[in-house]
Short mmCIF file of C-alpha atoms and ligand atoms in Angstrom, two decimals:
data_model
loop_
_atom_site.label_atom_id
_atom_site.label_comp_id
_atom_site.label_asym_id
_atom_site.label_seq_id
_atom_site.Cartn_x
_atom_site.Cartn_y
_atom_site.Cartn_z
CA UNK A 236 13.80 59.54 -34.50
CA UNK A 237 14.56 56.38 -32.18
CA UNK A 238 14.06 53.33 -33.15
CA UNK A 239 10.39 52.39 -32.89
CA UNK A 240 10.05 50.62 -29.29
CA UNK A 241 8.63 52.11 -26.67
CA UNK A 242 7.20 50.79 -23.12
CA UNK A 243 3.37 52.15 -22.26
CA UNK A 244 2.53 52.41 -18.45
CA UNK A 245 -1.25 52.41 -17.30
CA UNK A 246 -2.35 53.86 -14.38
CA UNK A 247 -5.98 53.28 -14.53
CA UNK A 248 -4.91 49.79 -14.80
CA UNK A 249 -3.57 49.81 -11.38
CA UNK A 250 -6.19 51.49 -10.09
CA UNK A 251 -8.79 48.85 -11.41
CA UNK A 252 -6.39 46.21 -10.12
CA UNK A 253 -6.34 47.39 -7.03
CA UNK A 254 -10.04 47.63 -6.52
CA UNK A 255 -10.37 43.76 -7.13
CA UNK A 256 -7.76 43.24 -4.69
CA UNK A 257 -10.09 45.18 -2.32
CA UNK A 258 -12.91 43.34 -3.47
CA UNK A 259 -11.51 40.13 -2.89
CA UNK A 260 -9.86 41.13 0.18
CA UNK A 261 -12.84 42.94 1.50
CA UNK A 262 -12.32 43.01 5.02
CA UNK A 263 -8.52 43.81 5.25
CA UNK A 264 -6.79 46.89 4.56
CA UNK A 265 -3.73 46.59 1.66
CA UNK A 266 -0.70 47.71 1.09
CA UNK A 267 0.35 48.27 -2.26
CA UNK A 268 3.52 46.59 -2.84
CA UNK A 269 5.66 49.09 -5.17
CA UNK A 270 9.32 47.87 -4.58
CA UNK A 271 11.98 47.74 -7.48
CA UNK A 272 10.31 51.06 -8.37
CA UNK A 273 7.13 49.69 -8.69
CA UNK A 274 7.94 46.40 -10.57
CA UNK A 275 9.25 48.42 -13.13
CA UNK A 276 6.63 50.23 -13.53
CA UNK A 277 8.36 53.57 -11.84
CA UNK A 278 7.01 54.57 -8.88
CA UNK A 279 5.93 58.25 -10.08
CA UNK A 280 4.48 56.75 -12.74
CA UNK A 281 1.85 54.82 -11.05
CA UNK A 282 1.04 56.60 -8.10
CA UNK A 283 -2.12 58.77 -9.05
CA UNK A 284 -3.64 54.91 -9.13
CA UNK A 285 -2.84 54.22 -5.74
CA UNK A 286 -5.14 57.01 -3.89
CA UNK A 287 -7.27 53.78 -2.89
CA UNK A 288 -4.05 52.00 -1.19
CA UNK A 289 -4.19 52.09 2.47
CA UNK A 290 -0.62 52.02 2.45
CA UNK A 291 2.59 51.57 0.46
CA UNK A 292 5.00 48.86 1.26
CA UNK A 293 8.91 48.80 -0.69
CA UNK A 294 12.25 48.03 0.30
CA UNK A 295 14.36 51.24 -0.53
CA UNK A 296 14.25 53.83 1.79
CA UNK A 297 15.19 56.24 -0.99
CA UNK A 298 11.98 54.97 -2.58
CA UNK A 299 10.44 55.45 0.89
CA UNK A 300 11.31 59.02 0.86
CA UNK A 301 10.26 59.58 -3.02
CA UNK A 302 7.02 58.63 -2.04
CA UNK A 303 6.46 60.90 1.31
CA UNK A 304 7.67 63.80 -1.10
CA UNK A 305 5.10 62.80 -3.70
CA UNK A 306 2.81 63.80 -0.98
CA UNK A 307 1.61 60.25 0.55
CA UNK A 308 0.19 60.58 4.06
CA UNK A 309 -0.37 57.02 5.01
CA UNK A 310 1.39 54.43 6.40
CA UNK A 311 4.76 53.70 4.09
CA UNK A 312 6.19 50.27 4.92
CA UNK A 313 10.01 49.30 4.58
CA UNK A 314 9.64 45.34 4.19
CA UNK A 315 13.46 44.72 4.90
CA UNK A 316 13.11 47.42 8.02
CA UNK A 317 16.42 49.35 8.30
CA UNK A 318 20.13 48.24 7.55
CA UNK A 319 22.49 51.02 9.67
CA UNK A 320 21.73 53.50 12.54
CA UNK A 321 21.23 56.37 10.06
CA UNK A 322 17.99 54.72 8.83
CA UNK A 323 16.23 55.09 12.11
CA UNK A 324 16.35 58.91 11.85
CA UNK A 325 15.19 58.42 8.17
CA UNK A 326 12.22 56.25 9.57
CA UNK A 327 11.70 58.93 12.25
CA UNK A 328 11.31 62.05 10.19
CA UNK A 329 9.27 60.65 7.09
CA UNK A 330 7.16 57.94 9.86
CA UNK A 331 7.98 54.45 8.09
CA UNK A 332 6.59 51.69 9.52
CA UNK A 333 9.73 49.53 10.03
CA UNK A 334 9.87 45.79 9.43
CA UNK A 335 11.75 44.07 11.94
CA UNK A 336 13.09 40.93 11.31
CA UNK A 337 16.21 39.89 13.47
CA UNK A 338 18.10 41.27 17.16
CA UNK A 339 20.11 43.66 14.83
CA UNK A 340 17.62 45.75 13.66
CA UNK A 341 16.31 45.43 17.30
CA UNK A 342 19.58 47.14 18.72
CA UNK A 343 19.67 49.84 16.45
CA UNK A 344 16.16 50.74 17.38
CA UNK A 345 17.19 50.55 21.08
CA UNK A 346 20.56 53.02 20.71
CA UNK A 347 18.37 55.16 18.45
CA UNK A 348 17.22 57.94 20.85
CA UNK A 349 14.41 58.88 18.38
CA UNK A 350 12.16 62.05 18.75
CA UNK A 351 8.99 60.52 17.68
CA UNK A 352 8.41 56.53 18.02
CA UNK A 353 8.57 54.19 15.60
CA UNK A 354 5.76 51.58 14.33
CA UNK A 355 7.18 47.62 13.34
CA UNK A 356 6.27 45.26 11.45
CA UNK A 357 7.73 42.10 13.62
CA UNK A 358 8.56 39.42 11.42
CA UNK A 359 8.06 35.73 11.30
CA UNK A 360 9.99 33.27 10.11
CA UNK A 361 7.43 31.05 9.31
CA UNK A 362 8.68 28.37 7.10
CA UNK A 363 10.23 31.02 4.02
CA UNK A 364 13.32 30.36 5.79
CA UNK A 365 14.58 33.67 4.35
CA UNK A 366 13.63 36.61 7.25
CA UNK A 367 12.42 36.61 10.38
CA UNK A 368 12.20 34.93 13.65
CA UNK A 369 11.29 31.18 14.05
CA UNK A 370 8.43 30.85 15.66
CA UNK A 371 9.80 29.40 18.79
CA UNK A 372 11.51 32.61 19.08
CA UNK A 373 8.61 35.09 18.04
CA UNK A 374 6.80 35.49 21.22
CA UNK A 375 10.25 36.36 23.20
CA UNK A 376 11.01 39.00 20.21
CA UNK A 377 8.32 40.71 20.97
CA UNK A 378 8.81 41.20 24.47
CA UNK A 379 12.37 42.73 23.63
CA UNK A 380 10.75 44.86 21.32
CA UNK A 381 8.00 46.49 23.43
CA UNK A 382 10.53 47.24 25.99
CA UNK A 383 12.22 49.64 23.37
CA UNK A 384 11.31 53.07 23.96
CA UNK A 385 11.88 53.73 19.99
CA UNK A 386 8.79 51.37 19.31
CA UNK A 387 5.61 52.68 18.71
CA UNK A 388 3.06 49.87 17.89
CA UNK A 389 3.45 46.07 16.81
CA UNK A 390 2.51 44.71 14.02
CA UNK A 391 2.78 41.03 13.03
CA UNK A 392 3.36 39.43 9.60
CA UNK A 393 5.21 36.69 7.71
CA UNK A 394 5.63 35.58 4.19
CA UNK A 395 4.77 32.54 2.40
CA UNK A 396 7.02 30.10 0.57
CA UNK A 397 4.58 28.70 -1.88
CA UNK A 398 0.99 30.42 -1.40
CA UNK A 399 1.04 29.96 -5.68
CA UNK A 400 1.27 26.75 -5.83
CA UNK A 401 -0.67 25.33 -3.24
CA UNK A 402 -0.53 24.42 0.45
CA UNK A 403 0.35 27.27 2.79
CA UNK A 404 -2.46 26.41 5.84
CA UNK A 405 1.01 24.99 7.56
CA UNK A 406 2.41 28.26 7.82
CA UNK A 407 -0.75 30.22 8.86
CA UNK A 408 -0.72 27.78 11.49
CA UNK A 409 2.41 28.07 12.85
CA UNK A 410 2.03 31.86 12.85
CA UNK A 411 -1.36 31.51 14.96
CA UNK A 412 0.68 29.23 17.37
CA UNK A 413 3.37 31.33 17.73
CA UNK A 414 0.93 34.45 18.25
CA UNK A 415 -1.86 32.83 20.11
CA UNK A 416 -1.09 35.38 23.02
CA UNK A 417 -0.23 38.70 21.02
CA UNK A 418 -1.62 41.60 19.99
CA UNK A 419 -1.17 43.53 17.06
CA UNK A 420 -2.78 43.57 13.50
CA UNK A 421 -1.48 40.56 11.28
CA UNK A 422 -0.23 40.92 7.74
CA UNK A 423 0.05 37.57 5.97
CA UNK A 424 -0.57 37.64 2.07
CA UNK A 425 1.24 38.11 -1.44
CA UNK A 426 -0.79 38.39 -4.29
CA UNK A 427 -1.10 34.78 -4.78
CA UNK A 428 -2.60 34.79 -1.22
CA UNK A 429 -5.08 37.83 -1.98
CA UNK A 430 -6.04 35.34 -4.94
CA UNK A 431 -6.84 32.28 -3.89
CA UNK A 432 -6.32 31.66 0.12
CA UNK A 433 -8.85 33.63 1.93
CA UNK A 434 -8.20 32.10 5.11
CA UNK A 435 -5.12 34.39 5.39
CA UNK A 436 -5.88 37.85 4.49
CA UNK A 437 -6.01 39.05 7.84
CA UNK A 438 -5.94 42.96 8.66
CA UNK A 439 -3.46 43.97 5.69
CA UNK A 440 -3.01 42.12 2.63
CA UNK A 441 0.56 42.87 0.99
CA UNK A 442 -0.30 42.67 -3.23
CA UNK A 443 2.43 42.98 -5.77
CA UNK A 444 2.50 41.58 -8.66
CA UNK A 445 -1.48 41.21 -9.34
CA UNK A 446 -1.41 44.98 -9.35
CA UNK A 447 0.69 45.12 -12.22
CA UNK A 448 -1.45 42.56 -14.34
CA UNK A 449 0.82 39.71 -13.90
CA UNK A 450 -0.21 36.21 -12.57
CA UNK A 451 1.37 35.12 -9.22
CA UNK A 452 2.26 32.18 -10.72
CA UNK A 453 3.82 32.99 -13.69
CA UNK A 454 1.16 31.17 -15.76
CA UNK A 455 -1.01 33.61 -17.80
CA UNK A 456 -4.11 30.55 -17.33
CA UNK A 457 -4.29 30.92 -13.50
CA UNK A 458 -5.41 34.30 -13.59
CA UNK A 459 -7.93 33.88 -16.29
CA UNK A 460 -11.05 33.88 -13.81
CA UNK A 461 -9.90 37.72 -12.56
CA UNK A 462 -10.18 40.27 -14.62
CA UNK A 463 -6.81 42.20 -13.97
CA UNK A 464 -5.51 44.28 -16.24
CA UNK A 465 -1.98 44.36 -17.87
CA UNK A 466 -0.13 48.11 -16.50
CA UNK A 467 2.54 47.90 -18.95
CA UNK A 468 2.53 47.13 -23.16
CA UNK A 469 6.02 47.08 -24.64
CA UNK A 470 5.40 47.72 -28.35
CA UNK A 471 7.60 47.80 -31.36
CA UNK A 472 7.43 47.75 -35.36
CA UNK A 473 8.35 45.59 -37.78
CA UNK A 474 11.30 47.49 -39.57
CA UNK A 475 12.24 44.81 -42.08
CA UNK A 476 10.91 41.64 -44.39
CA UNK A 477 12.13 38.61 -45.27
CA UNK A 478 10.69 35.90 -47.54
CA UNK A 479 12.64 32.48 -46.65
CA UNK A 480 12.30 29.63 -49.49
CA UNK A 481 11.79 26.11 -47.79
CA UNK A 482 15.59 24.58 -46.47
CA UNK A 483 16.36 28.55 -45.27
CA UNK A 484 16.99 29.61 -41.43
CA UNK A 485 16.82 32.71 -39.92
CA UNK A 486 18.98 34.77 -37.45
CA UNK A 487 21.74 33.44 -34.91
CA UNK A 488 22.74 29.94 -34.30
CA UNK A 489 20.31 29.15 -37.46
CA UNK A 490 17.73 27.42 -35.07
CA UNK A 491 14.46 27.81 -36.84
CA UNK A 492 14.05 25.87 -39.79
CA UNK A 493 11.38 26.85 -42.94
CA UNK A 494 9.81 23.99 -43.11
CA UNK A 495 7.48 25.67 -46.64
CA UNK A 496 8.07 29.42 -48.14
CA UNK A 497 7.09 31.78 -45.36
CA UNK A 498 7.07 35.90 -44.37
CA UNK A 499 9.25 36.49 -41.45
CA UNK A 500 9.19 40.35 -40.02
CA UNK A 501 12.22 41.64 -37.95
CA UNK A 502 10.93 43.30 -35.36
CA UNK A 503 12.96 46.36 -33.59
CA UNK A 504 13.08 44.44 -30.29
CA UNK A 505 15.79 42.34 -28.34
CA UNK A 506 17.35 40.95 -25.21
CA UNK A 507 19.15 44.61 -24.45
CA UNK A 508 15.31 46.12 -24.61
CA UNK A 509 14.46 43.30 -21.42
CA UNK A 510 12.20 40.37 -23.42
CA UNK A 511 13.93 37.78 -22.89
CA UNK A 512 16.92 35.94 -24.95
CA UNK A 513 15.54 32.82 -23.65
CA UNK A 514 11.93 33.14 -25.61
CA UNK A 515 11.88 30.07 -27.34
CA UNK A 516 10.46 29.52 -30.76
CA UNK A 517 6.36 29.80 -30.84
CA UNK A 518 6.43 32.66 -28.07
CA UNK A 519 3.13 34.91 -28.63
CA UNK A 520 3.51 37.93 -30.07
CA UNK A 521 0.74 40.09 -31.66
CA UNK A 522 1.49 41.72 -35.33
CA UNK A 523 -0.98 44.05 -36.70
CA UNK A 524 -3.57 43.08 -34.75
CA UNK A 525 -3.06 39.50 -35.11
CA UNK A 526 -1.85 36.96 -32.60
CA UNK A 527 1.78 35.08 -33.62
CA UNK A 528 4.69 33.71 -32.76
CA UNK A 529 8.34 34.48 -32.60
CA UNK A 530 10.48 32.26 -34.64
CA UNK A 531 14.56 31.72 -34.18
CA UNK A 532 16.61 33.20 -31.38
CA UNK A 533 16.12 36.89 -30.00
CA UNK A 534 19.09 38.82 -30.57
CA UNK A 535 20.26 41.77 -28.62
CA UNK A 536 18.39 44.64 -30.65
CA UNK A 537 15.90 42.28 -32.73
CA UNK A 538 13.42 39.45 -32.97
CA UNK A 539 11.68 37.87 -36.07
CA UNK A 540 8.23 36.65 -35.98
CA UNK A 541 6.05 34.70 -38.15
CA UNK A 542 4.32 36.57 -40.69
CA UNK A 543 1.94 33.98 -42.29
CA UNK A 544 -0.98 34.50 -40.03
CA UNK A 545 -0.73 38.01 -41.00
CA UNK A 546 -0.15 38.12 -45.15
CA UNK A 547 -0.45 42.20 -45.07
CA UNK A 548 1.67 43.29 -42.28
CA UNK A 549 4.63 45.00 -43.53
CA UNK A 550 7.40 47.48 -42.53
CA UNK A 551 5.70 49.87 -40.00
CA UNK A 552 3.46 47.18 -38.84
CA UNK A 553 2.99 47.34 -35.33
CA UNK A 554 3.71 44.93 -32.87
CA UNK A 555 3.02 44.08 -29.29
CA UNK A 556 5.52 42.00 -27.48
CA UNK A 557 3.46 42.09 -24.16
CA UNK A 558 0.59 44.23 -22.74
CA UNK A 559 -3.56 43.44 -22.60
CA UNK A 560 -3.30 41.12 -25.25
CA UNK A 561 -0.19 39.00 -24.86
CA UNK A 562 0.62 38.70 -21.28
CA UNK A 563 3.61 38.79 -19.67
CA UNK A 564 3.40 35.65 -18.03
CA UNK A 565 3.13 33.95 -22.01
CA UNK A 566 6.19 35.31 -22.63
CA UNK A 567 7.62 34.79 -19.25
CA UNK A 568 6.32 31.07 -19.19
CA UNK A 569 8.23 29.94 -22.28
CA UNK A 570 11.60 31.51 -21.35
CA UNK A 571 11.88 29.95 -18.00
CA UNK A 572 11.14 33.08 -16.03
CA UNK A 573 8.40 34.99 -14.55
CA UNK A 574 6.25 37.99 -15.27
CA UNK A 575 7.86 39.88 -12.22
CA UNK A 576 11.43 39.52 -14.08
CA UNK A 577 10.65 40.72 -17.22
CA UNK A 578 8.79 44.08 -15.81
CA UNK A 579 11.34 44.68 -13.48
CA UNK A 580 13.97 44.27 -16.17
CA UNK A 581 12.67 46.73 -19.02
CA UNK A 582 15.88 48.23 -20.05
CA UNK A 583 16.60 51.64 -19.80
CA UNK A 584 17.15 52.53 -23.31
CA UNK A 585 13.04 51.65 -23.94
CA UNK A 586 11.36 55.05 -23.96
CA UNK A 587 8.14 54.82 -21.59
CA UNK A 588 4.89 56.82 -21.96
CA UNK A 589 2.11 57.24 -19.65
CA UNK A 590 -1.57 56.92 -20.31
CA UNK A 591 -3.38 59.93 -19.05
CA UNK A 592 -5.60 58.91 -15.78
CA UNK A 593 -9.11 59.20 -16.60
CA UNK A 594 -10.65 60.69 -13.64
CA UNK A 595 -13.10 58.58 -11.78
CA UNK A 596 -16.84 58.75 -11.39
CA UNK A 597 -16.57 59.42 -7.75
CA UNK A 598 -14.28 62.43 -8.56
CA UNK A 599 -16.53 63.90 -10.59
CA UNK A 600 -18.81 66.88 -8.96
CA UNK A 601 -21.97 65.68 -7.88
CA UNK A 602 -24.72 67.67 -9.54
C1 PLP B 1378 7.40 41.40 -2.66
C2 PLP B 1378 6.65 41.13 -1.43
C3 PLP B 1378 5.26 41.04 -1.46
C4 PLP B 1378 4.45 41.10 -2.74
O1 PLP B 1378 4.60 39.88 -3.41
P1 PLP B 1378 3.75 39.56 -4.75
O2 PLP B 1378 3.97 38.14 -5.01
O3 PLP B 1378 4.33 40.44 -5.81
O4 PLP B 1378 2.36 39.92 -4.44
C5 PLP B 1378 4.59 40.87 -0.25
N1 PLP B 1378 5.27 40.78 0.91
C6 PLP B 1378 6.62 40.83 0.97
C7 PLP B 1378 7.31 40.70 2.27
C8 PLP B 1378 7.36 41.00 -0.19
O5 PLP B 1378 8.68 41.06 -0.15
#
């Protein structure tokens, strides 16, 4: 038997995530963000929810191809573009939409001599200050890339620095400066974007971490008023009991305290599973049913939790570390990270199911 962890993915929760994002998005087409193998996730895993996706956007062209041999037939978007000369033949035969964001990529789309033509993505640089071309530069980037016989169409987009947090209407105006005079569809928004700033969802809307479950923000409270739902639960048991006397600690560096007689339950979790070594004392957690908190420091194969709100869990209770009823972003929040992290860092050793898709209504034959 292995030990009793084990990561659960959810499909249908995907595909219900991604129908708000085309709810709230109503007018733009989306792709679904699935880099870092799907936050995590695993790419194969998820994609019988993403029939509804008007297109896939990632980073790795391996990834890219994975998906084209999975059988998707519309658009698949590399948001780094290409990084060597090979690439371009990749991008050729499996038609990814590249993203372009500097002369380099430019000149290996020019010495490409490619069969078919390529679509871009050209990038601004719109105050991320990570890709892309400055604005000053964007119009004149464009030029150079519709004289390249490789290109195909031109798209436009750009990234925001801080469309979680707040102000981002400087950046969508820069971009509609700088592309005043273009054509081209435009492709503006992260999930946080999709969420809350309207203004900027454009023709395609790029969501990420929203499909997933997880809050843009890393705080489990700003998502509250949408009803996504949580695609991964990494669940446990309890495999051992303690009963401390008042005065006693528990586990490594002896930083929790009892402060009265209390149940503590070792949970068959740690930081070598992915949750976090940094969870601090009073993290949720949910044993037996019941909502708790982790006490004293995670070590690398095991947590202990608080057993008082939950007098009759024992060994073989289980436990959910984070899923639909403890979100990732509570756990995330506490230990200084975000949701994203923690999904993209499940650790290999955690054994992942998948929940069986539950076909739609739509699907069903119409009588
Ligand atoms: C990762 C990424 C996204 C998705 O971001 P989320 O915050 O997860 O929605 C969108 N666009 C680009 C360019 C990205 O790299």
């Amino acid at each position: 038997m292995p030990r009793p962890i084990s990561a659960r993915i959810h499909p249908d929760a995907v595909r219900h995530n991604l129908q708000l994002v085309k709810r709230t998005a109503r007018s733009s087409r989306a792709w679904a963000v699935i880099k870092a193998n799907a936050y995590g996730h695993g790419i194969e895993r998820i994609y019988p929810a993403l029939a509804d996706a008007d297109g896939i956007a990632l980073l790795d062209l391996d990834e890219a191809v994975r998906v084209r041999e999975l059988g998707w037939t519309k658009p698949v978007l590399l948001l780094e573009g290409i990084f060597e000369p090979e690439d371009v033949e990749t991008a050729e035969r499996h038609r990814l939409t590249v993203t372009v964001h500097c002369d380099d990529q430019l000149a290996l789309l020019k010495a490409a001599k490619p069969r078919a033509r390529i679509d871009i993505q050209l990038k601004m640089n719109s105050g991320m200050n990570r890709l892309g071309y400055r604005p000053g530069e964007f119009e004149a980037a464009w030029e150079r890339a519709s004289g390249i016989e490789a290109v195909s169409s031109i798209g436009l987009m750009s990234h925001f620095a801080n469309a979680d947090d707040g102000a981002i209407d400087w950046q969508i105006d820069e971009f509609d400066a700088a592309t005043r005079n273009l054509p081209g569809t435009r492709s503006l928004s992260n999930s946080a974007a999709v969420l809350w700033h309207p203004r900027a969802h454009r023709d395609w809307v790029r969501p990420g971490t929203i499909l997933y479950g997880a809050s843009p923000t890393g705080c489990a409270r700003h998502i509250e008023g949408f009803p996504l739902r949580a695609a991964m639960t990494l669940e446990s048991r309890i495999i051992g009991v303690q009963t401390l006397e008042a005065g006693e600690t528990i586990g490594y560096g002896r930083t929790f305290k009892a402060d009265r007689a209390m149940r503590i339950g070792v949970v068959a979790c740690g930081y070598a599973d992915g949750y976090p070594r940094h969870a601090p004392t009073g993290t949720p957690v949910i044993v037996d049913g019941v909502r708790t908190r982790i006490v004293g420091r995670v070590s690398m194969d095991m947590l202990t939790v608080d057993l008082t709100p939950c007098p009759a869990a024992g060994i073989g209770a289980p436990v959910e570390l984070w899923g639909e009823r403890v979100r990732v972003d509570e756990v995330a929040e506490p230990s200084g990270t975000i949701g994203y992290e923690l999904m993209c860092a499940l650790a290999r050793r955690v054994p992942v199911s998948i929940d069986s898709v539950v076909p739609r209504k739509e699907e069903a034959p119409s009588a």
